Coordinates of C-alpha atoms and ligand atoms in Angstrom, one line a residue:
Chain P
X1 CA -36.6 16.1 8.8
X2 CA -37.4 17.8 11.9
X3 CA -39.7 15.3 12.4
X4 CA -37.2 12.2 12.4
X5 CA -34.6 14.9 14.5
X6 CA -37.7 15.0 17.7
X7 CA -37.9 11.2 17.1
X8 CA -34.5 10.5 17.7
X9 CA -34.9 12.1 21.0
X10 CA -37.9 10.5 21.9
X11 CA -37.4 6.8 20.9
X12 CA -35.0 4.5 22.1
X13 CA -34.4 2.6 18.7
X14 CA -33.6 5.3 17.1
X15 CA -30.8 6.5 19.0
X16 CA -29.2 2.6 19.2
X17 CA -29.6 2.2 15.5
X18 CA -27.7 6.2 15.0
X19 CA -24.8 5.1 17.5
X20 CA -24.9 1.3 16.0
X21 CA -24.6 3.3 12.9
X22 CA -21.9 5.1 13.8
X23 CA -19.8 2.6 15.6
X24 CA -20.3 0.4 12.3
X25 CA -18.8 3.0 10.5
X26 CA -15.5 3.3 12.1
X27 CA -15.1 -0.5 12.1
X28 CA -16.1 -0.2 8.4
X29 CA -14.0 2.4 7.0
X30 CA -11.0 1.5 8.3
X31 CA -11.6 -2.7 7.2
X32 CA -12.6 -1.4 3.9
X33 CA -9.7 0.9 2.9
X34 CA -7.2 -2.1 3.6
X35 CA -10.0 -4.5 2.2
X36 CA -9.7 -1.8 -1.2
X37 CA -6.2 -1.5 -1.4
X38 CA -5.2 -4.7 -0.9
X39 CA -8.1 -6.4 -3.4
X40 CA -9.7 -8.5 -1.2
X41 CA -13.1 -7.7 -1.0
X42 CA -14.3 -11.3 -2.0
X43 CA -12.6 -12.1 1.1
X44 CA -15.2 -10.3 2.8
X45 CA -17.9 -11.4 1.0
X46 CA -17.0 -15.3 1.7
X47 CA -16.8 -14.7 5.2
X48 CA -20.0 -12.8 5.3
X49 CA -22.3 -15.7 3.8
X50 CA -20.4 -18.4 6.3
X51 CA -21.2 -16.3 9.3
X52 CA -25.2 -17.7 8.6
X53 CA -23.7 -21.0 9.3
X54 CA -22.6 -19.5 12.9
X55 CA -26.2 -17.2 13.4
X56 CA -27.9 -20.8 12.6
X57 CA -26.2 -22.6 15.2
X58 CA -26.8 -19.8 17.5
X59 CA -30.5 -20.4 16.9
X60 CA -30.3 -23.6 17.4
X61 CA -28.5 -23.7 20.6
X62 CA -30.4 -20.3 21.6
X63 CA -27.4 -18.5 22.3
X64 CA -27.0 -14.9 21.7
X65 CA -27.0 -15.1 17.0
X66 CA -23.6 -12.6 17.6
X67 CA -21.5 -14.7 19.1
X68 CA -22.3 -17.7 16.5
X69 CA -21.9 -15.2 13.8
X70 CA -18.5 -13.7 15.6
X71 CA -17.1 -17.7 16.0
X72 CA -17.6 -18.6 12.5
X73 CA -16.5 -15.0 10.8
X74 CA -13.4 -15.7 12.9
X75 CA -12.8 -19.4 11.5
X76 CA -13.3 -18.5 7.8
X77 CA -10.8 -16.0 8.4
X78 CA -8.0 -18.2 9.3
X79 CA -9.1 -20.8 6.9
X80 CA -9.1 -18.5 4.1
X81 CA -5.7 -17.6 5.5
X82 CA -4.3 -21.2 6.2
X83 CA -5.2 -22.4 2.4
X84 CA -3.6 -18.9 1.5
X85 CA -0.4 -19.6 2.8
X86 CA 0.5 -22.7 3.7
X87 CA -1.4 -24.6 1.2
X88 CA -0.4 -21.6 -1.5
X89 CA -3.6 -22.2 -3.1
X90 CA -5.6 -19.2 -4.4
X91 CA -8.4 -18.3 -1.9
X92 CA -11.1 -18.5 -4.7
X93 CA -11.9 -22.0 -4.0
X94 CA -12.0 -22.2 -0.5
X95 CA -13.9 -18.7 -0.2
X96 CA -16.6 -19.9 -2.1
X97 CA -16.9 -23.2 -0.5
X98 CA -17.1 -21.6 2.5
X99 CA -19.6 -19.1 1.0
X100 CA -21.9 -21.7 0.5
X101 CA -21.3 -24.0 3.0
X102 CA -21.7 -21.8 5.9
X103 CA -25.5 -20.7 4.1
X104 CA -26.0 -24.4 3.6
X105 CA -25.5 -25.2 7.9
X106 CA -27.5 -21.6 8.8
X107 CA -30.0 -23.4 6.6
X108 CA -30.3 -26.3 8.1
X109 CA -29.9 -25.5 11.2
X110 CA -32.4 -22.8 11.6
X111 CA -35.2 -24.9 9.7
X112 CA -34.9 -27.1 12.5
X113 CA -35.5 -24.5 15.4
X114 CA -38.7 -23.7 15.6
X115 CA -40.1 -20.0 14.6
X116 CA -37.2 -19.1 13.0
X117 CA -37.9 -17.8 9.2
X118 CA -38.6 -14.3 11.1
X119 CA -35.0 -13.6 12.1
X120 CA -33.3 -15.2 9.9
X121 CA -34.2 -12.8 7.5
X122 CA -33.2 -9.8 10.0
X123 CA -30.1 -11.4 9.9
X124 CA -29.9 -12.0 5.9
X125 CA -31.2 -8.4 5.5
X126 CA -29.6 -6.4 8.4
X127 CA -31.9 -4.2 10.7
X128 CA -29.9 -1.3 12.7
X129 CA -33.6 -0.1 13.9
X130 CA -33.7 -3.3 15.9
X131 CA -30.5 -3.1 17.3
X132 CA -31.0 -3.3 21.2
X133 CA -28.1 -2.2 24.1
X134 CA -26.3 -5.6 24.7
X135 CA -25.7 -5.6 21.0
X136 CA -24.4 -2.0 21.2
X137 CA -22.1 -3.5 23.5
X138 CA -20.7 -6.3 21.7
X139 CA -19.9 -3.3 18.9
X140 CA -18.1 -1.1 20.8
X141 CA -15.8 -3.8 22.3
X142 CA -15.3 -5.2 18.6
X143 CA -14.8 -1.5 17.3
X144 CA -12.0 -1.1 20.0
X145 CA -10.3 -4.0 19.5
X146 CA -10.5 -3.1 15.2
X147 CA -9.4 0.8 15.8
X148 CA -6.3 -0.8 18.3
X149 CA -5.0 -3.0 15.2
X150 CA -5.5 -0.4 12.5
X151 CA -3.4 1.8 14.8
X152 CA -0.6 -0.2 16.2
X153 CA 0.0 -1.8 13.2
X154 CA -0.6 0.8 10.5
X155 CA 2.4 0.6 8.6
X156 CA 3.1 -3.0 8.6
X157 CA -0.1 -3.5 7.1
X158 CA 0.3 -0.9 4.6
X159 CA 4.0 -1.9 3.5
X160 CA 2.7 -5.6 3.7
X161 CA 0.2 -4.8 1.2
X162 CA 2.2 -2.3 -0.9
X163 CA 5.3 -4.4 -1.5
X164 CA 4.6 -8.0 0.3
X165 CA 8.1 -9.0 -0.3
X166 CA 10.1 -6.2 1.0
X167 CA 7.8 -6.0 3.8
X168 CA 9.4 -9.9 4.5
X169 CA 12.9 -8.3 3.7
X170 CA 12.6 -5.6 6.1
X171 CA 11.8 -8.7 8.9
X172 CA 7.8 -7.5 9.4
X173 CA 6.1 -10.8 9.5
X174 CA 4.1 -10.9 6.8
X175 CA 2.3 -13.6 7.4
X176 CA 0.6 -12.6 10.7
X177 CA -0.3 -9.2 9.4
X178 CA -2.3 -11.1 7.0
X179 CA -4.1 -13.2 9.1
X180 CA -4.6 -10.1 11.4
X181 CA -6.2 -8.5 8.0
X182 CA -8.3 -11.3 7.9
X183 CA -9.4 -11.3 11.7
X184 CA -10.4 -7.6 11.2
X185 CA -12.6 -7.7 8.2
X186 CA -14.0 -11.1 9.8
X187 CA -14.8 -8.5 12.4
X188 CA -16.1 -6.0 10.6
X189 CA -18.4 -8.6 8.9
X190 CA -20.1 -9.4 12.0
X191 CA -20.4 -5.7 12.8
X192 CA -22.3 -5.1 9.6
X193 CA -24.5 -8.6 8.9
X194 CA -26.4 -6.1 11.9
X195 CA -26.2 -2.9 9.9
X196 CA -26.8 -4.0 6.3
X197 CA -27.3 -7.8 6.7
X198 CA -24.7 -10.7 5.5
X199 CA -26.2 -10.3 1.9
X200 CA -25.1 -6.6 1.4
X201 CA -21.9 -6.6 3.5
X202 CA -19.6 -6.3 0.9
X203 CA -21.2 -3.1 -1.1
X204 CA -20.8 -1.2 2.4
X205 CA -17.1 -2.8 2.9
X206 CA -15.8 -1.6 -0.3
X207 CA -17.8 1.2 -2.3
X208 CA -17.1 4.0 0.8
X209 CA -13.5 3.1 0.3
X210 CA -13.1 3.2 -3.1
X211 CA -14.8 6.5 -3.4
X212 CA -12.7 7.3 -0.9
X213 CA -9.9 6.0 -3.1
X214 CA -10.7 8.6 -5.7
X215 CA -10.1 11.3 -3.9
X216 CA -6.8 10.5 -1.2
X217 CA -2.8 9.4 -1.8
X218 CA -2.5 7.9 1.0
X219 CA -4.5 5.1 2.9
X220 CA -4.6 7.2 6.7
X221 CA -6.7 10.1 3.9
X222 CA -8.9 6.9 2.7
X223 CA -9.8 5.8 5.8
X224 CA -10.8 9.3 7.3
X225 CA -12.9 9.9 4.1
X226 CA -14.5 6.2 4.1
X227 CA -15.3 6.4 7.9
X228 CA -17.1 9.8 7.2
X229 CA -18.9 8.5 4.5
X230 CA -20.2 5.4 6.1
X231 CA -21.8 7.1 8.8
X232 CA -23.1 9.7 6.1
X233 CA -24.7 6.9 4.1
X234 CA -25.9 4.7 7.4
X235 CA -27.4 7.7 9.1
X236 CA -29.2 8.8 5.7
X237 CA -30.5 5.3 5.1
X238 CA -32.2 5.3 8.4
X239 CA -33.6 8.4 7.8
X240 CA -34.9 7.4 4.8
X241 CA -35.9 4.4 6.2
X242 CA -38.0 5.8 9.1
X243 CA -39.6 8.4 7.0
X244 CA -40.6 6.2 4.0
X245 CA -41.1 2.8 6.0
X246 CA -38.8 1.2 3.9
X247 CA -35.8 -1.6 4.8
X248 CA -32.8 0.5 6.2
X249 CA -30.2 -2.3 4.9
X250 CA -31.0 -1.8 1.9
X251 CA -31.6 1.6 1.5
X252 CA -28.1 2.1 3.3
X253 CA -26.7 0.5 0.0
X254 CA -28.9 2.2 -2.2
X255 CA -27.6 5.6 -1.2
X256 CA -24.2 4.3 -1.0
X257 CA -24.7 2.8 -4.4
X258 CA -25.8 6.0 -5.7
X259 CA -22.9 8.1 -4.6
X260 CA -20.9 5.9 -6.2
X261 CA -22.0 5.7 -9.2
X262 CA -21.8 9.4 -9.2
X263 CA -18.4 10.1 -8.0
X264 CA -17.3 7.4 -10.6
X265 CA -19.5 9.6 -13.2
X266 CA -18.0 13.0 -11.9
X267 CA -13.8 11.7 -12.2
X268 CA -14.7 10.0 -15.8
X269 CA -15.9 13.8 -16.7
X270 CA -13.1 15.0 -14.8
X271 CA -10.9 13.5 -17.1
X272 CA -12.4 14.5 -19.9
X273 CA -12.3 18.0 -19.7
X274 CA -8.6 17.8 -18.3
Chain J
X1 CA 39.9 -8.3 3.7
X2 CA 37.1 -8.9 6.0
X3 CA 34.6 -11.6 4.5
X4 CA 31.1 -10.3 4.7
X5 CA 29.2 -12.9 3.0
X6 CA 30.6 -16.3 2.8
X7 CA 28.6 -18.5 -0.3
X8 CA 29.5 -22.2 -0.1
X9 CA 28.8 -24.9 -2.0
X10 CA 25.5 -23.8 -2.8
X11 CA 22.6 -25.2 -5.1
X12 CA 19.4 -23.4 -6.0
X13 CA 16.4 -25.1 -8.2
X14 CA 12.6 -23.8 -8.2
X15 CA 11.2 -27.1 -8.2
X16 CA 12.7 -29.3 -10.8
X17 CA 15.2 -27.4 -12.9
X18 CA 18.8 -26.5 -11.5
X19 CA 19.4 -22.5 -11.7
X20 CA 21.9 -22.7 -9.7
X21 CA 24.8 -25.0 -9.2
X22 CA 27.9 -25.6 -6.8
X23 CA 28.1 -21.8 -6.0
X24 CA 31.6 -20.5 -4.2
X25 CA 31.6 -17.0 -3.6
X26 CA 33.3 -14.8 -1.0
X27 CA 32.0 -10.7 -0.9
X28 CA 34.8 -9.2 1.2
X29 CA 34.3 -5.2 2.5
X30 CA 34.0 -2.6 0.5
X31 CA 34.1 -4.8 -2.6
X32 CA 32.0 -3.5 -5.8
X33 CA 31.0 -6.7 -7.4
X34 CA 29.5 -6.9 -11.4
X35 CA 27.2 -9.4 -10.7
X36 CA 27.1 -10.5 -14.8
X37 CA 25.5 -13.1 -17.4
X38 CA 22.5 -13.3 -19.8
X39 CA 19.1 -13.4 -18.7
X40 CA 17.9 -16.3 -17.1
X41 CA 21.7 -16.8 -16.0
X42 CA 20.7 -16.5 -12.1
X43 CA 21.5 -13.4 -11.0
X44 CA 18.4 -12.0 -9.1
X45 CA 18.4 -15.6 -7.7
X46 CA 21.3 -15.3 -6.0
X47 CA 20.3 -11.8 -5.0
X48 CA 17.2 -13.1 -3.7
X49 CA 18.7 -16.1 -1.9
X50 CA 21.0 -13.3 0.1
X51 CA 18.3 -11.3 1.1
X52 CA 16.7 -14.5 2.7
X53 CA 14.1 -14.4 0.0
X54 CA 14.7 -17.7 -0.9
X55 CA 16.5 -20.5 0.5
X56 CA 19.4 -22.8 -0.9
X57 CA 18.3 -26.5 -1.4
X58 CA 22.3 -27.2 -0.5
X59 CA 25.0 -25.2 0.7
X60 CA 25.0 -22.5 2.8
X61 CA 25.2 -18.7 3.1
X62 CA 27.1 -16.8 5.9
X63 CA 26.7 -13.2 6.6
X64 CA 29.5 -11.6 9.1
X65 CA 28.5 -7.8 9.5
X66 CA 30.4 -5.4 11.6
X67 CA 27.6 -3.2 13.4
X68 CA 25.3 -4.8 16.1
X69 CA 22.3 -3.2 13.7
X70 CA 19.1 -5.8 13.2
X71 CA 20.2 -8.2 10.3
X72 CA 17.9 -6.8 8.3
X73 CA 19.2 -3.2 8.8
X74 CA 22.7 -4.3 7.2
X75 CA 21.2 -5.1 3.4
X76 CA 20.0 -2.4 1.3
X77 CA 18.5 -4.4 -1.7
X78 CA 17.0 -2.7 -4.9
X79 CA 14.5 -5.4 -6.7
X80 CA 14.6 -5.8 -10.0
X81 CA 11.1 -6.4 -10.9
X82 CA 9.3 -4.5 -7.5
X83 CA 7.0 -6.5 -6.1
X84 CA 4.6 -3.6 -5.6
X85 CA 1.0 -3.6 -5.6
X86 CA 0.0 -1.0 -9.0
X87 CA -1.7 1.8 -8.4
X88 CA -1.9 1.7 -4.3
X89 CA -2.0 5.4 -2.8
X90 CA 1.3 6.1 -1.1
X91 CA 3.4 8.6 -1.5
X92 CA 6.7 8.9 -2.3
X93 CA 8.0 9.6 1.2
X94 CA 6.1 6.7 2.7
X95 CA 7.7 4.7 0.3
X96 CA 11.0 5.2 1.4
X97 CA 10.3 5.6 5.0
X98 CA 9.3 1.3 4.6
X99 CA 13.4 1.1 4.8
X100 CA 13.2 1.8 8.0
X101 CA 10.3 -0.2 9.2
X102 CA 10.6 -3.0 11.0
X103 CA 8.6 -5.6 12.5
X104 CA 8.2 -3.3 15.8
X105 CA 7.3 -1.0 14.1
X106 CA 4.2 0.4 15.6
X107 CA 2.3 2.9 15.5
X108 CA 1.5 4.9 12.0
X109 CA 4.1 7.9 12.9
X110 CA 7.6 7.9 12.7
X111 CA 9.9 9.2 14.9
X112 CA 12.2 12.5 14.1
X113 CA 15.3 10.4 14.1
X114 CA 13.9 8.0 11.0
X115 CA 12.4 11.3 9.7
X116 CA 16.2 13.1 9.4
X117 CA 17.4 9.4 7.7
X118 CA 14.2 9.3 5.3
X119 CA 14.5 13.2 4.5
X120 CA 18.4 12.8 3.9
X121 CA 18.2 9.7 1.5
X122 CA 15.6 11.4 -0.6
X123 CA 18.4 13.8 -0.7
X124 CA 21.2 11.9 -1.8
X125 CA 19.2 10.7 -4.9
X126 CA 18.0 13.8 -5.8
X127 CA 14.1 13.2 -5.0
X128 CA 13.3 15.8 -1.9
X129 CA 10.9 17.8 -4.1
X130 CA 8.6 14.4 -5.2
X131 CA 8.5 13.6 -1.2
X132 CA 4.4 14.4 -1.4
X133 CA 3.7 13.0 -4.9
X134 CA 2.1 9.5 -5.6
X135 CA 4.6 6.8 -6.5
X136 CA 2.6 5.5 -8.8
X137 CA 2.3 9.0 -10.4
X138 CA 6.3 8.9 -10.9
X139 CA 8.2 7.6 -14.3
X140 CA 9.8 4.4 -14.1
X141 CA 13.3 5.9 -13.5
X142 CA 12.0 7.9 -10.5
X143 CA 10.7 5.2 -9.4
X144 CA 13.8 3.3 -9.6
X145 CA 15.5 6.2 -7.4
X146 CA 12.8 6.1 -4.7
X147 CA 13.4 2.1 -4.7
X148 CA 17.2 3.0 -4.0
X149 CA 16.2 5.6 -1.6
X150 CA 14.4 3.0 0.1
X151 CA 17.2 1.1 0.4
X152 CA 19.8 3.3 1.9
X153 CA 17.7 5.2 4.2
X154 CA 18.6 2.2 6.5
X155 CA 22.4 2.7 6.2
X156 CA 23.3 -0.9 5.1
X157 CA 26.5 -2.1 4.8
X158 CA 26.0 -3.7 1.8
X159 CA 23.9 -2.8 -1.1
X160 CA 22.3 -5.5 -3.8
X161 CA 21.1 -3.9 -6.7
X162 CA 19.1 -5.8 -9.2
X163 CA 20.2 -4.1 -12.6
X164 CA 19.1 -0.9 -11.2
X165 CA 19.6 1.5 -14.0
X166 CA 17.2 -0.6 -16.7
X167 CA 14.5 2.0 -16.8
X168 CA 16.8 5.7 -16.4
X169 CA 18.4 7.6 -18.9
X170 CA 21.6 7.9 -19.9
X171 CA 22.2 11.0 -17.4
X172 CA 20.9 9.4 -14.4
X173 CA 22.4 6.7 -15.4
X174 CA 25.7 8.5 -14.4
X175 CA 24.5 10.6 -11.9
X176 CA 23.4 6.7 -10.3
X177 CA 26.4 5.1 -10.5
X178 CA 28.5 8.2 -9.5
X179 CA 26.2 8.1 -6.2
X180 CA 27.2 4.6 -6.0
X181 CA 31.1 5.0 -6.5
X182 CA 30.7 7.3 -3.3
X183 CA 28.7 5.0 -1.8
X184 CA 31.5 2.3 -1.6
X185 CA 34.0 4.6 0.1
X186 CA 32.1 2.6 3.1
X187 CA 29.6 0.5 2.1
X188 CA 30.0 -2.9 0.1
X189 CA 28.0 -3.4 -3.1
X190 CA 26.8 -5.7 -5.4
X191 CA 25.1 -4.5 -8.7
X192 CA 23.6 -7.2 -11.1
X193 CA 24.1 -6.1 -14.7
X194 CA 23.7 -8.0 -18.4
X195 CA 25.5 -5.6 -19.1
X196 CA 29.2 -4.2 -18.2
X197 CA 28.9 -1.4 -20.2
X198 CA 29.2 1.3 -17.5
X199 CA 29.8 -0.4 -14.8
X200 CA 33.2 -1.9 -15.5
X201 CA 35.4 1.5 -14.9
X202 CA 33.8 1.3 -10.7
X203 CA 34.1 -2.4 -10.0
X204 CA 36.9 -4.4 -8.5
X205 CA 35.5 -8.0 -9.2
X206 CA 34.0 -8.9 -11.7
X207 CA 31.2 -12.3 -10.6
X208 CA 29.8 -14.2 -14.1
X209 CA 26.9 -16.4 -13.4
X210 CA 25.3 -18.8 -15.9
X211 CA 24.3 -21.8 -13.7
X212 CA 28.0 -21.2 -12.2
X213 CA 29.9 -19.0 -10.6
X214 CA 33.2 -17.7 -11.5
X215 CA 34.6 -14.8 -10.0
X216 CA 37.7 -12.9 -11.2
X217 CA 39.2 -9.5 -10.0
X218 CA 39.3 -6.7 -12.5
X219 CA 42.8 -6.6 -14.0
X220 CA 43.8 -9.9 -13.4
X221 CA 41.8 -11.5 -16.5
X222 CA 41.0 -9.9 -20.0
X223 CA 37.8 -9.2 -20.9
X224 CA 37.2 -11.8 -23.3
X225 CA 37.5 -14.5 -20.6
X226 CA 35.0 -12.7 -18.3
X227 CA 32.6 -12.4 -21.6
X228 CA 33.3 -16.2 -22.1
X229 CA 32.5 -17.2 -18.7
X230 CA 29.2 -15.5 -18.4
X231 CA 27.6 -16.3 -21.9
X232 CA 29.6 -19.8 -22.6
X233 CA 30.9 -18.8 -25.4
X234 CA 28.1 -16.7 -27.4
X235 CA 30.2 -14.9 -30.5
X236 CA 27.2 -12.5 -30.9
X237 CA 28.2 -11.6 -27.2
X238 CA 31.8 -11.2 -27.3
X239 CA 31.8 -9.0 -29.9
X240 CA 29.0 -6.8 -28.6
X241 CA 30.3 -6.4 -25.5
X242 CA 33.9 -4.9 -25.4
X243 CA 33.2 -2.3 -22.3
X244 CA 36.5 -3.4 -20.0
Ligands
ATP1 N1 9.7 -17.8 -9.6 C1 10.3 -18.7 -10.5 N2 9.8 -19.9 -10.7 C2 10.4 -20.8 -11.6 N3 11.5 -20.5 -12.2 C3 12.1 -19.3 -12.1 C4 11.5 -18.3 -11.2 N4 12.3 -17.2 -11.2 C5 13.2 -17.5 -12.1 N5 13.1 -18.7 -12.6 C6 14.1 -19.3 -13.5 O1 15.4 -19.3 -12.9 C7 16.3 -19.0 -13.9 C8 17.2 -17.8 -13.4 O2 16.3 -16.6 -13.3 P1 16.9 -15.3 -12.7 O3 15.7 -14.4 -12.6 O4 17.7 -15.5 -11.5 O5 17.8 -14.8 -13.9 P2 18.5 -13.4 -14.1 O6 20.0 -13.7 -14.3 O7 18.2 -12.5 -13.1 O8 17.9 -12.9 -15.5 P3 17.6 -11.5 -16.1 O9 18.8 -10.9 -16.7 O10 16.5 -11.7 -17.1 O11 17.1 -10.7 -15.0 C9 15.6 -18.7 -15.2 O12 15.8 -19.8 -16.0 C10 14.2 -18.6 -14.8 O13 13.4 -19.2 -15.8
MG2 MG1 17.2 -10.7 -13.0

């Protein structure tokens, strides 16, 4: 342990991959409660496999993967959203076209750039230890723009997921707040295919929030709890990581996993002794 | 009589079939309308299609409203079925407080003049001391008071309620549509109902809906027409309903 602390102040990566960490898990905690409350966590995970289609184009037109990944997120977020509400389809069908679609293009595409197997997987797999400052950069200004929404428009996004149709009655337009729900976890995808990779985005989009769920009555106390737990189970994860040589993605969701499985363990006893 | 809603000629279906047909209806102030008829008759329709919910395939609705609040600050409305997400944490305060949201809302605070409105509706239905419990913690008829809570913490003109004592005792019940009675001394109401049964000693018209519309004012008709109207003739009905 002491070990990993003198590390942190002696090697660069280490310190972008702790404040990557953390700026991932403001972005995520707040996405995540609204993704939990309002059932969408699919949503999350459709966008997340389509933003490969944006990282291979990236590749291919050597441009910075992020912004690929960013452009696409964004699109399958307002698709998802057009065939939502115009269209008054169930997303089901377009999220998993788009799921596969998206993997199918980042496929393609990066088999024809040269060299690319090597970060492709990065970007399949996440890895917050090779996180460098521009990146950093692109986080913060994506965490700003997340924490302005969640805050100007708190309670229209609650009440539109509590009770969609008096949220319509009362005149809050209901269908921009949910296409602003989708830009934010489209967001907070992109944010994370760096922390835990496109595969596992969705475990660290929805368990911290619905532990967090367990505990709080009202969504301000979930997102607190789930932002505090993120950077809990990100910072562990790279500890254990760094000390056992193992890939911090995954151990991220293995820890997060595990704490879930054991608050959900400790309320079902809960119960039963009540 | 001041009109405050004006319903003209109007025609509702959800897609094919007709639910509504050739609808005439005038709400003047301070009325207390029975909206009446059996289930399926149209009643949360038309309550929906004056909220804005829905929109009439012909005809039209006019609002006329006295205050120069937002147009959506004018209509308290008390679903029938809410629309709410199950088990969503919010608490019973928050859930009141979305009557005075608005789509400038901003901001996840209120402010201490739609705190003294939220903290006084609570009052007036008697919920003050459930302000920091869950809603979905609540039985279904405080639940139905924190849904008319919601509703008047705006100050509306005109309240619809969507058979808003189906889920309270018998006592609430009362203590509801005593709350209501006081209510009208300035606001105008609307309260769908299949049943008259307590309702019929506080209203002053009395609107039957089954496909139509036919309005009367209480005192001018017996109740066996009214029954008539509403359930086209059902024997079963007339004789089970006898409350005017
Ligand atoms: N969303 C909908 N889609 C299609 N048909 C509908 C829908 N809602 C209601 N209907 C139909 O419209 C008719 C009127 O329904 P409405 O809910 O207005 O009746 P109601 O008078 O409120 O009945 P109840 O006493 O059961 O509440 C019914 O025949 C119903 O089947
Ligand atoms: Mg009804």
């Amino acid at each position: 342990m002491s070990d990993f602390i003198t590390n942190i102040f002696e090697q660069q990566f280490l310190q972008n991959a702790i404040i990557a960490g953390l700026l991932s898990s403001i972005a995520c905690g707040m996405t995540g409660t609204f993704v939990v409350v309002k059932r969408i966590s699919y949503v999350g995970g459709g966008i997340a496999h389509a933003v490969m289609g944006g990282i291979g184009a990236a590749f291919y037109w050597n441009i910075n993967p992020l912004y690929g990944a960013l452009i696409f997120a964004v699109i399958s977020g307002l698709l998802i959203g057009l065939v939502r509400l115009k269209l008054k389809e169930n997303e089901d069908t377009i999220i998993s076209a788009l799921w596969s679609i998206g993997m199918a293009i980042g496929i393609i595409l990066a088999y024809l750039t040269p060299g690319y197997n090597v970060d492709l997987i990065t970007f399949l797999f996440g890895n917050i230890l090779l996180v460098d400052s521009q990146s950093i950069l692109i986080l913060l200004v994506v965490d700003v723009v997340i924490i302005s929404f969640t805050f100007i428009f708190f309670r229209q996004i609650i009440y539109t997921s509590f009770d969609k149709e008096y949220a319509f009655v009362r005149g809050i337009k209901v269908d921009i707040i949910y296409y602003l729900m989708l830009i934010m976890v489209a967001l907070t995808v992109v944010i994370l295919v760096q922390t835990v990779g496109l595969i596992l985005v969705i475990s660290l989009l929805t368990l911290p929030s619905a532990i967090a769920r367990i505990f709080s009555n009202s969504v301000l106390k979930m997102i607190i709890v789930s932002v505090l737990l993120v950077s809990v189970f990100i910072i562990s994860g790279i500890y254990f990581s760094f000390s056992f040589n193992i890939p911090a993605g995954a151990t991220i969701i293995l820890v997060a996993g595990m704490v879930y499985f054991l608050t959900l363990l400790a309320s079902y006893f809960r119960i039963l002794s009540k | 009589m001041k009109q405050l809603i004006k319903i003209d000629n109007l025609s509702f279906s959800y897609g094919k079939s007709t639910v509504l047909e050739n609808i005439n209806f005038v709400v003047e102030e301070k009325d207390y309308i029975g909206l009446i008829g059996p289930n399926g008759g149209g009643k949360t329709t038309i309550l929906k299609l004056i909220v804005g919910l829905l929109k009439p395939n012909h005809g039209t609705i006019e609002m006329n409203f006295n205050g120069s609040k937002n147009g959506q600050n004018n209509i308290g409305y008390i679903p029938q079925f809410g629309s709410m997400e199950a088990n969503f944490p919010i608490k019973v305060k928050d859930v009141v407080a979305m009557g005075v949201c608005h789509s400038a809302s901003f901001m996840p605070w209120f402010n201490k003049k739609e705190n003294i409105k939220i903290e006084k509706s609570m009052e007036d239905v008697s919920i003050s001391d459930l302000s920091e419990v869950s809603f979905n913690e609540l039985s279904g008829g405080q639940k139905q008071r924190v849904l008319i809570a919601r509703a008047l913490v705006s100050d509306p003109e005109i309240l619809l309620l969507d058979e808003p004592t189906s889920s309270v005792d018998s006592s609430s019940e009362l203590d509801i549509y005593e709350l209501l009675k006081n209510l009208n001394n300035e606001k105008t109401i609307i309260l769908a109902s299949h049943d008259l049964g307590f309702i019929s000693s506080y209203i002053n018209k009395v609107a039957c809906v089954n496909k139509n519309l036919v309005a009367h004012k209480i005192g001018d008709v017996s109740s066996e027409t009214i029954i008539k109207d509403a359930y086209k003739n059902s024997v079963n009905m007339i004789n089970h309903k006898c409350g005017l």
